[in-house]
mmCIF file of C-alpha atoms in Angstrom:
data_model
loop_
_atom_site.group_PDB
_atom_site.id
_atom_site.type_symbol
_atom_site.label_atom_id
_atom_site.label_comp_id
_atom_site.label_asym_id
_atom_site.label_seq_id
_atom_site.Cartn_x
_atom_site.Cartn_y
_atom_site.Cartn_z
ATOM 1 C CA MET A 1 59.437 16.975 31.892
ATOM 2 C CA ALA A 2 55.778 16.651 30.855
ATOM 3 C CA HIS A 3 56.829 16.025 27.182
ATOM 4 C CA HIS A 4 59.335 13.181 28.265
ATOM 5 C CA HIS A 5 56.474 11.582 30.294
ATOM 6 C CA GLU A 6 54.253 11.582 27.188
ATOM 7 C CA HIS A 7 56.729 10.077 25.022
ATOM 8 C CA SER A 8 57.635 7.620 27.468
ATOM 9 C CA HIS A 9 53.910 6.708 27.874
ATOM 10 C CA GLY A 10 53.378 6.345 24.045
ATOM 11 C CA HIS A 11 56.344 4.182 23.614
ATOM 12 C CA HIS A 12 55.800 1.836 26.583
ATOM 13 C CA HIS A 13 52.128 1.433 25.192
ATOM 14 C CA GLY A 14 53.503 0.317 21.740
ATOM 15 C CA THR A 15 55.909 -2.265 23.362
ATOM 16 C CA SER A 16 52.995 -3.456 25.590
ATOM 17 C CA GLU A 17 50.829 -3.830 22.265
ATOM 18 C CA ILE A 18 53.695 -5.806 20.518
ATOM 19 C CA THR A 19 54.358 -8.084 23.630
ATOM 20 C CA GLY A 20 50.609 -8.715 23.958
ATOM 21 C CA LEU A 21 50.189 -9.671 20.192
ATOM 22 C CA ASN A 22 53.313 -11.682 20.284
ATOM 23 C CA LYS A 23 51.960 -13.881 23.276
ATOM 24 C CA ALA A 24 48.517 -14.081 21.444
ATOM 25 C CA PHE A 25 50.224 -15.379 18.157
ATOM 26 C CA VAL A 26 52.665 -17.852 20.222
ATOM 27 C CA ILE A 27 49.775 -19.283 22.063
ATOM 28 C CA GLY A 28 47.402 -19.393 19.075
ATOM 29 C CA ILE A 29 50.312 -21.291 16.986
ATOM 30 C CA ILE A 30 50.887 -23.742 19.818
ATOM 31 C CA LEU A 31 47.326 -24.706 20.409
ATOM 32 C CA ASN A 32 46.479 -25.114 16.711
ATOM 33 C CA LEU A 33 49.785 -27.022 16.158
ATOM 34 C CA VAL A 34 48.842 -29.425 18.719
ATOM 35 C CA PHE A 35 45.326 -29.771 17.512
ATOM 36 C CA VAL A 36 46.471 -30.529 14.208
ATOM 37 C CA LEU A 37 48.607 -33.401 15.411
ATOM 38 C CA VAL A 38 45.305 -34.774 17.103
ATOM 39 C CA GLN A 39 43.322 -34.353 14.018
ATOM 40 C CA VAL A 40 46.004 -36.098 11.999
ATOM 41 C CA VAL A 41 46.370 -39.223 14.360
ATOM 42 C CA ILE A 42 42.781 -39.671 14.682
ATOM 43 C CA GLY A 43 41.846 -38.782 11.332
ATOM 44 C CA PHE A 44 43.999 -41.697 9.888
ATOM 45 C CA GLN A 45 42.988 -44.017 12.842
ATOM 46 C CA VAL A 46 39.367 -43.611 11.560
ATOM 47 C CA ASN A 47 39.915 -42.790 7.980
ATOM 48 C CA SER A 48 38.052 -39.425 8.144
ATOM 49 C CA LEU A 49 38.657 -37.084 5.203
ATOM 50 C CA SER A 50 36.792 -34.455 7.336
ATOM 51 C CA LEU A 51 39.343 -34.461 10.071
ATOM 52 C CA LEU A 52 42.422 -34.952 7.841
ATOM 53 C CA SER A 53 41.239 -32.114 5.526
ATOM 54 C CA ASP A 54 40.662 -29.955 8.639
ATOM 55 C CA ALA A 55 43.920 -30.781 9.798
ATOM 56 C CA GLY A 56 45.632 -29.906 6.390
ATOM 57 C CA HIS A 57 43.815 -26.379 6.681
ATOM 58 C CA ASN A 58 44.527 -25.956 10.267
ATOM 59 C CA PHE A 59 48.159 -26.710 9.771
ATOM 60 C CA LEU A 60 48.161 -23.761 6.955
ATOM 61 C CA ASP A 61 46.438 -21.648 9.402
ATOM 62 C CA VAL A 62 49.520 -22.217 11.887
ATOM 63 C CA ALA A 63 51.814 -21.191 8.957
ATOM 64 C CA GLY A 64 49.441 -18.306 8.267
ATOM 65 C CA LEU A 65 49.632 -17.127 12.055
ATOM 66 C CA ALA A 66 53.442 -17.536 12.017
ATOM 67 C CA LEU A 67 53.563 -15.233 8.949
ATOM 68 C CA ALA A 68 51.154 -12.786 10.476
ATOM 69 C CA MET A 69 53.316 -12.595 13.601
ATOM 70 C CA LEU A 70 56.388 -12.016 11.306
ATOM 71 C CA ALA A 71 54.635 -9.181 9.232
ATOM 72 C CA PHE A 72 53.282 -7.555 12.631
ATOM 73 C CA LYS A 73 56.665 -7.642 13.875
ATOM 74 C CA LEU A 74 58.151 -6.246 10.585
ATOM 75 C CA THR A 75 55.691 -3.328 10.466
ATOM 76 C CA LYS A 76 56.874 -2.178 13.817
ATOM 77 C CA SER A 77 60.392 -2.126 12.767
ATOM 78 C CA ARG A 78 62.169 1.130 12.321
ATOM 79 C CA SER A 79 63.204 2.339 9.074
ATOM 80 C CA THR A 80 66.762 2.010 7.810
ATOM 81 C CA GLU A 81 68.818 3.740 5.008
ATOM 82 C CA LYS A 82 68.105 0.921 2.665
ATOM 83 C CA TYR A 83 64.224 0.500 3.741
ATOM 84 C CA THR A 84 63.337 4.038 4.358
ATOM 85 C CA TYR A 85 59.670 3.370 5.035
ATOM 86 C CA GLY A 86 60.596 0.504 7.272
ATOM 87 C CA TYR A 87 58.834 -2.896 6.569
ATOM 88 C CA ARG A 88 55.169 -1.598 6.527
ATOM 89 C CA LYS A 89 54.525 -3.130 3.119
ATOM 90 C CA ALA A 90 55.301 -6.655 4.632
ATOM 91 C CA SER A 91 51.679 -6.500 6.456
ATOM 92 C CA ILE A 92 49.818 -6.549 2.803
ATOM 93 C CA LEU A 93 52.328 -9.143 1.187
ATOM 94 C CA VAL A 94 51.635 -11.432 3.987
ATOM 95 C CA SER A 95 47.804 -11.032 3.971
ATOM 96 C CA LEU A 96 48.163 -11.630 0.194
ATOM 97 C CA LEU A 97 50.249 -14.948 0.723
ATOM 98 C CA ASN A 98 47.823 -16.297 3.329
ATOM 99 C CA ALA A 99 44.815 -15.720 0.904
ATOM 100 C CA VAL A 100 46.637 -17.669 -1.731
ATOM 101 C CA ILE A 101 47.616 -20.283 0.785
ATOM 102 C CA LEU A 102 43.712 -20.477 1.601
ATOM 103 C CA LEU A 103 42.906 -20.943 -2.016
ATOM 104 C CA ILE A 104 45.311 -23.828 -2.404
ATOM 105 C CA SER A 105 44.088 -25.630 0.625
ATOM 106 C CA ILE A 106 40.291 -25.104 -0.675
ATOM 107 C CA GLY A 107 41.287 -26.841 -3.925
ATOM 108 C CA VAL A 108 43.095 -29.907 -2.280
ATOM 109 C CA ILE A 109 39.991 -30.464 0.034
ATOM 110 C CA GLY A 110 37.742 -30.058 -2.990
ATOM 111 C CA TYR A 111 39.572 -32.550 -4.791
ATOM 112 C CA GLU A 112 39.670 -35.071 -1.764
ATOM 113 C CA ALA A 113 35.883 -34.421 -1.393
ATOM 114 C CA ALA A 114 35.187 -35.464 -4.932
ATOM 115 C CA LEU A 115 37.250 -38.613 -4.624
ATOM 116 C CA ARG A 116 35.200 -39.549 -1.586
ATOM 117 C CA PHE A 117 31.823 -39.150 -3.289
ATOM 118 C CA LYS A 118 33.163 -41.526 -5.810
ATOM 119 C CA TYR A 119 34.668 -43.999 -3.151
ATOM 120 C CA PRO A 120 32.718 -43.320 0.107
ATOM 121 C CA GLN A 121 34.368 -44.406 3.378
ATOM 122 C CA PRO A 122 32.475 -45.617 6.604
ATOM 123 C CA LEU A 123 32.990 -42.869 9.403
ATOM 124 C CA PRO A 124 32.604 -42.804 13.158
ATOM 125 C CA GLY A 125 30.343 -39.709 13.630
ATOM 126 C CA ILE A 126 30.965 -39.465 17.434
ATOM 127 C CA THR A 127 34.834 -39.342 17.087
ATOM 128 C CA ILE A 128 34.435 -36.853 14.439
ATOM 129 C CA ALA A 129 31.992 -34.836 16.512
ATOM 130 C CA ILE A 130 34.428 -35.105 19.761
ATOM 131 C CA VAL A 131 37.507 -34.036 17.724
ATOM 132 C CA ALA A 132 35.559 -31.179 16.204
ATOM 133 C CA SER A 133 34.278 -29.904 19.481
ATOM 134 C CA ILE A 134 37.985 -29.544 20.506
ATOM 135 C CA GLY A 135 38.474 -27.631 17.414
ATOM 136 C CA ILE A 136 35.668 -25.166 18.371
ATOM 137 C CA LEU A 137 37.541 -24.718 21.834
ATOM 138 C CA VAL A 138 41.098 -24.189 20.199
ATOM 139 C CA ASN A 139 40.009 -21.867 17.528
ATOM 140 C CA GLY A 140 37.444 -20.152 19.927
ATOM 141 C CA ILE A 141 40.293 -19.405 22.419
ATOM 142 C CA SER A 142 42.749 -18.292 19.803
ATOM 143 C CA ALA A 143 40.244 -16.026 18.213
ATOM 144 C CA PHE A 144 39.359 -14.384 21.381
ATOM 145 C CA MET A 145 42.976 -13.589 22.106
ATOM 146 C CA PHE A 146 43.150 -11.206 19.007
ATOM 147 C CA PHE A 147 39.697 -9.819 19.615
ATOM 148 C CA LYS A 148 40.821 -6.627 21.506
ATOM 149 C CA ASP A 149 43.822 -5.805 18.820
ATOM 150 C CA LYS A 150 41.781 -6.988 15.727
ATOM 151 C CA ASP A 151 41.529 -3.359 14.508
ATOM 152 C CA SER A 152 45.104 -2.408 15.135
ATOM 153 C CA ASP A 153 46.529 -4.367 11.990
ATOM 154 C CA ILE A 154 45.377 -6.176 9.006
ATOM 155 C CA ASN A 155 47.255 -9.298 9.946
ATOM 156 C CA VAL A 156 45.975 -9.348 13.303
ATOM 157 C CA LYS A 157 42.518 -8.884 11.985
ATOM 158 C CA SER A 158 42.879 -11.517 9.278
ATOM 159 C CA ALA A 159 44.165 -13.922 12.345
ATOM 160 C CA PHE A 160 41.058 -13.117 14.363
ATOM 161 C CA LEU A 161 38.750 -13.591 11.484
ATOM 162 C CA HIS A 162 40.263 -16.808 10.216
ATOM 163 C CA LEU A 163 40.166 -18.236 13.682
ATOM 164 C CA LEU A 164 36.757 -17.256 14.210
ATOM 165 C CA SER A 165 35.797 -18.990 10.916
ATOM 166 C CA ASP A 166 37.747 -22.092 11.781
ATOM 167 C CA ALA A 167 35.610 -22.338 14.802
ATOM 168 C CA LEU A 168 32.502 -22.216 12.737
ATOM 169 C CA VAL A 169 33.908 -24.753 10.182
ATOM 170 C CA SER A 170 34.456 -27.143 13.253
ATOM 171 C CA LEU A 171 30.814 -26.388 14.505
ATOM 172 C CA GLY A 172 29.838 -27.803 11.130
ATOM 173 C CA LEU A 173 31.936 -30.845 11.648
ATOM 174 C CA VAL A 174 30.343 -31.643 14.850
ATOM 175 C CA ALA A 175 26.957 -31.297 13.371
ATOM 176 C CA GLY A 176 28.134 -33.612 10.555
ATOM 177 C CA GLY A 177 29.420 -36.075 12.922
ATOM 178 C CA ILE A 178 26.082 -35.879 15.200
ATOM 179 C CA ILE A 179 23.970 -36.481 11.844
ATOM 180 C CA ILE A 180 26.617 -39.587 10.846
ATOM 181 C CA TYR A 181 25.947 -41.057 14.059
ATOM 182 C CA PHE A 182 22.288 -40.581 14.486
ATOM 183 C CA THR A 183 21.223 -41.704 10.914
ATOM 184 C CA LYS A 184 23.850 -44.241 10.517
ATOM 185 C CA CYS A 185 24.806 -42.594 7.326
ATOM 186 C CA ILE A 186 28.208 -44.422 6.948
ATOM 187 C CA GLY A 187 29.876 -45.219 3.898
ATOM 188 C CA SER A 188 26.729 -44.900 1.812
ATOM 189 C CA THR A 189 26.176 -42.376 -0.920
ATOM 190 C CA LEU A 190 22.466 -42.524 -0.325
ATOM 191 C CA CYS A 191 21.369 -42.399 3.179
#
């Protein structure tokens, strides 16, 4: 009977881990998707490449979170006659795909930034700082939800580190917005 208790306890813990992480993934996806919409609307209103490029990056993060959630679920699937090792390789493949998506987004942002050096646009620093502050909050909360389980799976760790780095990028945008506001460095190549 003690053997049955141990097995039941171990199985229940695994289910609890999956349920908790599924909740973290779903909340992280929803929070970041809402934030992307806010960034896009305000980015177009104020013609801010920094907000629009961050929105594009965050949209790819939402896709990355969805892929990481799928991979995490697949690695917990049992093996079948066709897939004798289960779907454990999914975790590594999704991590690779997320890295490729991130590199593509960096290239697009770099291209757009180069165009802005050639054709600078006026920017409202306070608006950028406020929206970026929301980004710190959204990404910070999302990252915190993965903190406890970050060492349990490569995709959970990837989600945690990515969201944490996004919070730091948003901090950089806040600083840039404040600098623009106080220096009146708007639409000028030389401030």
